[in-house]
Each structure stands twice: as structure tokens, then as C-alpha cells.
mmCIF file of N, CA and C in Angstrom:
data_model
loop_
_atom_site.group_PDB
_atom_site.id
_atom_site.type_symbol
_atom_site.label_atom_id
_atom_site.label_comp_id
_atom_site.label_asym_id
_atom_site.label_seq_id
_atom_site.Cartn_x
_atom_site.Cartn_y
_atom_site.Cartn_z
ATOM 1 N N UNK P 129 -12.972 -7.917 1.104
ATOM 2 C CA UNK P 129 -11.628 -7.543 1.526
ATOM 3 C C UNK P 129 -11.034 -6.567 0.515
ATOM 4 N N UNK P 130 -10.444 -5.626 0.953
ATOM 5 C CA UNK P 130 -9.570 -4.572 0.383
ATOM 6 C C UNK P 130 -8.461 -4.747 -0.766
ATOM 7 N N UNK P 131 -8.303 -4.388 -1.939
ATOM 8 C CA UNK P 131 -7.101 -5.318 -2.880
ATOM 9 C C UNK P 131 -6.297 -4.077 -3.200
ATOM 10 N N UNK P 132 -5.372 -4.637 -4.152
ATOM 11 C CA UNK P 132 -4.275 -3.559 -4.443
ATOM 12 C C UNK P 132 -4.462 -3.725 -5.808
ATOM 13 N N UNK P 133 -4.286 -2.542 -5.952
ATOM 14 C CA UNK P 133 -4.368 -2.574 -7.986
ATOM 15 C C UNK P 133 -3.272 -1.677 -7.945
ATOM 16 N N UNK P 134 -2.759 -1.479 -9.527
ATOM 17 C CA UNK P 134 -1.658 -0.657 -10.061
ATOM 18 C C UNK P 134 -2.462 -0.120 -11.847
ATOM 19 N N UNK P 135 -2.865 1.135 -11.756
ATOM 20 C CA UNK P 135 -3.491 1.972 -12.906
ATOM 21 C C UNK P 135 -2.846 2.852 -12.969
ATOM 22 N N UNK P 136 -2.188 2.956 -14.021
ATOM 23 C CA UNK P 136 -1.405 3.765 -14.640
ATOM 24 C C UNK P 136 -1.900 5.397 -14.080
ATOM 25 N N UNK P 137 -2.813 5.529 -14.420
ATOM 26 C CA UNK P 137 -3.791 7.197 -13.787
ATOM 27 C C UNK P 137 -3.353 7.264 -12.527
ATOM 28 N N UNK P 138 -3.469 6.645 -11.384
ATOM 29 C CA UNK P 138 -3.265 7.005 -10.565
ATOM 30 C C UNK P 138 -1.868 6.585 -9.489
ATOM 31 N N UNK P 139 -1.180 7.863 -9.270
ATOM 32 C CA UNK P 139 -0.069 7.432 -8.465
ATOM 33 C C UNK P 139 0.894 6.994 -9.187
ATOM 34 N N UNK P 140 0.923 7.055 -10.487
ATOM 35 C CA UNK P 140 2.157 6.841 -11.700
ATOM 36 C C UNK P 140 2.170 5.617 -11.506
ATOM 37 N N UNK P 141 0.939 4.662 -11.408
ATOM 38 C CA UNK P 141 0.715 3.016 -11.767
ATOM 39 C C UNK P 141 1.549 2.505 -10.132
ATOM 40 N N UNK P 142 1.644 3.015 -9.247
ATOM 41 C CA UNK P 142 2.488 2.417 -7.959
ATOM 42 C C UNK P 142 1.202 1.350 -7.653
ATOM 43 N N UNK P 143 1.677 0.123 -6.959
ATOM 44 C CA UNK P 143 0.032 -0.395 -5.721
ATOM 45 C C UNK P 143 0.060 0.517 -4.878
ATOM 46 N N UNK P 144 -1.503 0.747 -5.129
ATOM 47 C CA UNK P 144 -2.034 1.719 -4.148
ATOM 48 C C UNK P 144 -3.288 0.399 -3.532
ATOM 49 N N UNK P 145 -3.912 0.996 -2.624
ATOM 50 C CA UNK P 145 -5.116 0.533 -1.927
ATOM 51 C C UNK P 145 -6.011 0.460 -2.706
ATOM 52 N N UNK P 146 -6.858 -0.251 -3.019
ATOM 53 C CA UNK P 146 -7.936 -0.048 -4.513
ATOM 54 C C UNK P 146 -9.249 0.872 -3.390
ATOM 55 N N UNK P 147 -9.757 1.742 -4.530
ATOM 56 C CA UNK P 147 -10.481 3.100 -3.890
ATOM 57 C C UNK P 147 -9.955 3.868 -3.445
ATOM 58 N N UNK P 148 -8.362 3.980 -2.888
ATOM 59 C CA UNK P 148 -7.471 5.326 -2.947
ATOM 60 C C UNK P 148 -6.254 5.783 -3.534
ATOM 61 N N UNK P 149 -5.753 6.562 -3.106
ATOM 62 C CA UNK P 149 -4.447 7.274 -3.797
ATOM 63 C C UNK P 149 -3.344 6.963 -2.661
ATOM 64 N N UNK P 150 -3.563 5.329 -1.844
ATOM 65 C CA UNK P 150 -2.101 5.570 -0.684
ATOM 66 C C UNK P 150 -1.804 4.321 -1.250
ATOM 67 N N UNK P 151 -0.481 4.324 -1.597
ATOM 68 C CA UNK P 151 0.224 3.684 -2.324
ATOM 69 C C UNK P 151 0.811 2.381 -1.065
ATOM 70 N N UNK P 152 1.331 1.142 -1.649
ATOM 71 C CA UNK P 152 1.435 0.097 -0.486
ATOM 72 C C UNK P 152 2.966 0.366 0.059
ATOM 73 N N UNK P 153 3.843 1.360 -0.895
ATOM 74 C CA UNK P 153 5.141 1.479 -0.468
ATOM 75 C C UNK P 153 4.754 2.944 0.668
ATOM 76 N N UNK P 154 4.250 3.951 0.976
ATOM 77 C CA UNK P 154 3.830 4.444 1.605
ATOM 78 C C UNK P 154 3.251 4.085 3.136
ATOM 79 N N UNK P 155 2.681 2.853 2.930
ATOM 80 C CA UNK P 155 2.165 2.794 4.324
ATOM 81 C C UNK P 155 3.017 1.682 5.217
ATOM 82 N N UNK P 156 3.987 0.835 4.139
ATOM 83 C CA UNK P 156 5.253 0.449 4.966
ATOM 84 C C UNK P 156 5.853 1.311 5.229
ATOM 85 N N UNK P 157 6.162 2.642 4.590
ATOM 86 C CA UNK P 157 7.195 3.546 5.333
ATOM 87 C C UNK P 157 6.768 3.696 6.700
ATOM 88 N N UNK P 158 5.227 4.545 6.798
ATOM 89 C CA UNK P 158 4.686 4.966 8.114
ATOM 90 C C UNK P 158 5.227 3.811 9.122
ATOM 91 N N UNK P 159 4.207 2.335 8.548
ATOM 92 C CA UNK P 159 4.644 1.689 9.771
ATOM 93 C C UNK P 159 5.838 1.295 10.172
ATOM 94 N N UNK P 160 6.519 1.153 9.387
ATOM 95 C CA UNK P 160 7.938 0.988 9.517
ATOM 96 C C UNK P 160 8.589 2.381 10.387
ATOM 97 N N UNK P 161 8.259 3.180 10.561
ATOM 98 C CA UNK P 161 9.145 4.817 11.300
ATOM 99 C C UNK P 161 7.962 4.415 12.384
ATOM 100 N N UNK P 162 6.910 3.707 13.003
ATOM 101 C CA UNK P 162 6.255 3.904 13.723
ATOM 102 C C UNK P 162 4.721 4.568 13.886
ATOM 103 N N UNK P 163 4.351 4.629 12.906
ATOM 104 C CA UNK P 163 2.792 4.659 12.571
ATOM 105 C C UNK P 163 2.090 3.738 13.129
ATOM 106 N N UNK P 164 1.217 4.081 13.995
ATOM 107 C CA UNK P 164 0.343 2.713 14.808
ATOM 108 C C UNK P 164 -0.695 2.648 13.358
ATOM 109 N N UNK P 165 -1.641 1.242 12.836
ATOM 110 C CA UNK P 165 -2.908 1.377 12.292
ATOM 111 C C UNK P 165 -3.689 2.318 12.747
ATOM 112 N N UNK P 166 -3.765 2.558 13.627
ATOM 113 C CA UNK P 166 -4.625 3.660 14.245
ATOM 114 C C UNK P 166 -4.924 5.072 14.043
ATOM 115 N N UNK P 167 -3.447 5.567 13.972
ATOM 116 C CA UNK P 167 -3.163 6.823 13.554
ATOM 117 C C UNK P 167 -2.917 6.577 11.818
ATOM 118 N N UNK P 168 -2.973 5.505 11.001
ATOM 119 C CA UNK P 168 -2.828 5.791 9.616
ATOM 120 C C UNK P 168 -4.715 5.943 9.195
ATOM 121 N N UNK P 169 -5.258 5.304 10.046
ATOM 122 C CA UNK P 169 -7.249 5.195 10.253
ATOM 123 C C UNK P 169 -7.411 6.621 10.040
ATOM 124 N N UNK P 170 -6.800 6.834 11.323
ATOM 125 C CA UNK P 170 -7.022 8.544 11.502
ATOM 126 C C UNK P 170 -7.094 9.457 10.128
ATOM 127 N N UNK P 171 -5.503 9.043 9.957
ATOM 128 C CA UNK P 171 -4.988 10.183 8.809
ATOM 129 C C UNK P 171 -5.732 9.855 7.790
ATOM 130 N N UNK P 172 -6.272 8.779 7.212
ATOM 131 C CA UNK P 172 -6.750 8.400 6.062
ATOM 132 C C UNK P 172 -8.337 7.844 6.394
ATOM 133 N N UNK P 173 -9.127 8.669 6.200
ATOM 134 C CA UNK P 173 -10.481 8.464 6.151
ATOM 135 C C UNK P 173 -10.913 7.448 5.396
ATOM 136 N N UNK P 174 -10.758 7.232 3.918
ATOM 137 C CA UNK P 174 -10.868 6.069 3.579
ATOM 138 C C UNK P 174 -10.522 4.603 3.374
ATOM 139 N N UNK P 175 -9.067 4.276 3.944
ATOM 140 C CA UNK P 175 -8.222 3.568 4.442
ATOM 141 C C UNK P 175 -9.157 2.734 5.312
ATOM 142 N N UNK P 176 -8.576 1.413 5.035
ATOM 143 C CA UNK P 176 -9.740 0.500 6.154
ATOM 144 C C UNK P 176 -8.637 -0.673 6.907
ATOM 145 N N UNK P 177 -8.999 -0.856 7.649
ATOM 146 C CA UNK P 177 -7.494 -2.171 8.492
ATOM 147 C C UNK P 177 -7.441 -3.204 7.255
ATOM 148 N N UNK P 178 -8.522 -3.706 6.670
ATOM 149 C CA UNK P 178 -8.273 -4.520 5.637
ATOM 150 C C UNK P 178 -7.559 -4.155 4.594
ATOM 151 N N UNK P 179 -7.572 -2.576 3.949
ATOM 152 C CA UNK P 179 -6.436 -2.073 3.411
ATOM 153 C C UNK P 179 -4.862 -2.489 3.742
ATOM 154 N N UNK P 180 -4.994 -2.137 5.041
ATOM 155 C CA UNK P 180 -3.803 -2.513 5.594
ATOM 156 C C UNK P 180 -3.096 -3.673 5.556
ATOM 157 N N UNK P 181 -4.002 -4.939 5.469
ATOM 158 C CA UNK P 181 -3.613 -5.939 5.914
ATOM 159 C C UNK P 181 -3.242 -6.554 4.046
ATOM 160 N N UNK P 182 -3.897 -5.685 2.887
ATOM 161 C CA UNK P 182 -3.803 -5.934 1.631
ATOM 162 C C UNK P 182 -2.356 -5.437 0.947
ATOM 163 N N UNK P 183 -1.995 -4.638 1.831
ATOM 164 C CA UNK P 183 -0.502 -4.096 1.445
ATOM 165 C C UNK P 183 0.221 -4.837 1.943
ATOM 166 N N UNK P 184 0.263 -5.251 3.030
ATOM 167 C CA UNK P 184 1.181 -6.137 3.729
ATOM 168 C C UNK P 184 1.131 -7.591 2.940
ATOM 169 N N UNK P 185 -0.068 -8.024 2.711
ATOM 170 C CA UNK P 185 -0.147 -9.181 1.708
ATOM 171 C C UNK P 185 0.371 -9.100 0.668
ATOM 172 N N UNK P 186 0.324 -7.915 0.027
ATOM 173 C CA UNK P 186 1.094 -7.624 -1.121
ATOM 174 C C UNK P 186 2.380 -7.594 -1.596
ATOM 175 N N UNK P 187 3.069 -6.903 -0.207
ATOM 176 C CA UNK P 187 4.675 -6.606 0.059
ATOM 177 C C UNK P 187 5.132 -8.271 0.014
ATOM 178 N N UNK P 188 4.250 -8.925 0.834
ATOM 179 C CA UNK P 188 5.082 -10.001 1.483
ATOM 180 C C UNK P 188 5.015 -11.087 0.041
ATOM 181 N N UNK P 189 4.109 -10.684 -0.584
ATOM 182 C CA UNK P 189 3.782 -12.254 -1.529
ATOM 183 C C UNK P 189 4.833 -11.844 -3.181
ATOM 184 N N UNK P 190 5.243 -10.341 -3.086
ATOM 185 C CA UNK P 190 5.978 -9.384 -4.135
ATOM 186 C C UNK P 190 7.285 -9.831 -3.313
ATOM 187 N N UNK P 191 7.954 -9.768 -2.822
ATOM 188 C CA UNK P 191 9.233 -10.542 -2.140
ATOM 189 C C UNK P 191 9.279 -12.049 -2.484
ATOM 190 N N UNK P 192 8.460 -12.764 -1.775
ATOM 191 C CA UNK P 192 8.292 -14.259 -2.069
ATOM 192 C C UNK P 192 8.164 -14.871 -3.848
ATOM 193 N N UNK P 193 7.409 -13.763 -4.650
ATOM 194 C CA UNK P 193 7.827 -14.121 -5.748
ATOM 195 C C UNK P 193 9.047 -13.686 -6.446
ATOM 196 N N UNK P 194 9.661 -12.903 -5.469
ATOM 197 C CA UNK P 194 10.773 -11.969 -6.151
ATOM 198 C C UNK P 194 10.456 -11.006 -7.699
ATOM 199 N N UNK P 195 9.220 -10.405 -7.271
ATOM 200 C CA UNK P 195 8.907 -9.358 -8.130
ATOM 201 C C UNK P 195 9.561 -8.171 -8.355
ATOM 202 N N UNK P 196 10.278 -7.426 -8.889
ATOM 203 C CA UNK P 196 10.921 -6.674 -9.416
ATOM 204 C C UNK P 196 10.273 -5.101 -10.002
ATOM 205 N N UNK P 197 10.502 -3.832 -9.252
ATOM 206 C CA UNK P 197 9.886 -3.140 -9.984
ATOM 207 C C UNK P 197 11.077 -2.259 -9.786
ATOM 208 N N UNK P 198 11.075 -2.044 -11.181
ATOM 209 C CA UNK P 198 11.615 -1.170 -11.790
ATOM 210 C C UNK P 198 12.221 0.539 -11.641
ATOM 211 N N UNK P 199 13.534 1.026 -10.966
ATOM 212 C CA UNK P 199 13.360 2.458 -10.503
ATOM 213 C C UNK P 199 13.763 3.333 -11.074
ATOM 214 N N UNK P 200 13.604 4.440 -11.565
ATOM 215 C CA UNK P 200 14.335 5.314 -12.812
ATOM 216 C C UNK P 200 15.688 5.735 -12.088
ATOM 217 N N UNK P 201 16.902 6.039 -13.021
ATOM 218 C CA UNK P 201 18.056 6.437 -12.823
ATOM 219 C C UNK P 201 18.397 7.763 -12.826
#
């Protein structure tokens, strides 16, 4: 299954998808304005539904712990 990491190198340390550069706040935007999985498949060649389903795990379990990240002013 697909995980989320945060490395400083890439994407200025955001969670991204581990093996790419699409960050997990990114692909709630899409789906959130209406991005089917389908068309994010499309757009993102290396993107996998399990990606998908690792951001959403992520978002939801970063709320539930009330994780906090930090936004510059």
C-alpha cells in the first residue's frame, strides 16, 4: 500500500505520496472542486488509487489527532 512521507527535499517537506511530488493537500483540493480518481490517474501517471486512499488516510487520522502544521505569515 501507498504511504505518505514528508522530506524536507521534496515539496518544502509537505505529505506528498511516497514516490512522488503530489502533495496530500493537493489532491484534496482536486477532489474537493471535483476531480473524479480517474481523471487525477489520468493526470498523474504515477499516482495509484492506493495513493489516493493514503492521503485521505492521512488527512483524516491528521484531524483526529489534531495535528497542527504550521503556515508562514
Amino acid at each position: 500500500m501507498a504511504k505518505i512521507v514528508c522530506d524536507p527535499e521534496i515539496m518544502m517537506g509537505k505529505p506528498t505520496v511516497e514516490g512522488t511530488r503530489i502533495t496530500v493537500e493537493s489532491l484534496l483540493e482536486k477532489m474537493a472542486s471535483g476531480y473524479s480518481q480517474e481523471e487525477l490517474l489520468n493526470a498523474h501517471p504515477r499516482l495509484t488509487i492506493d495513493g489516493i486512499r493514503a492521503a485521505f488516510d492521512f488527512a483524516a487520522q491528521s484531524v483526529r489527532n489534531d495535528i497542527v502544521y504550521p503556515t508562514a505569515k
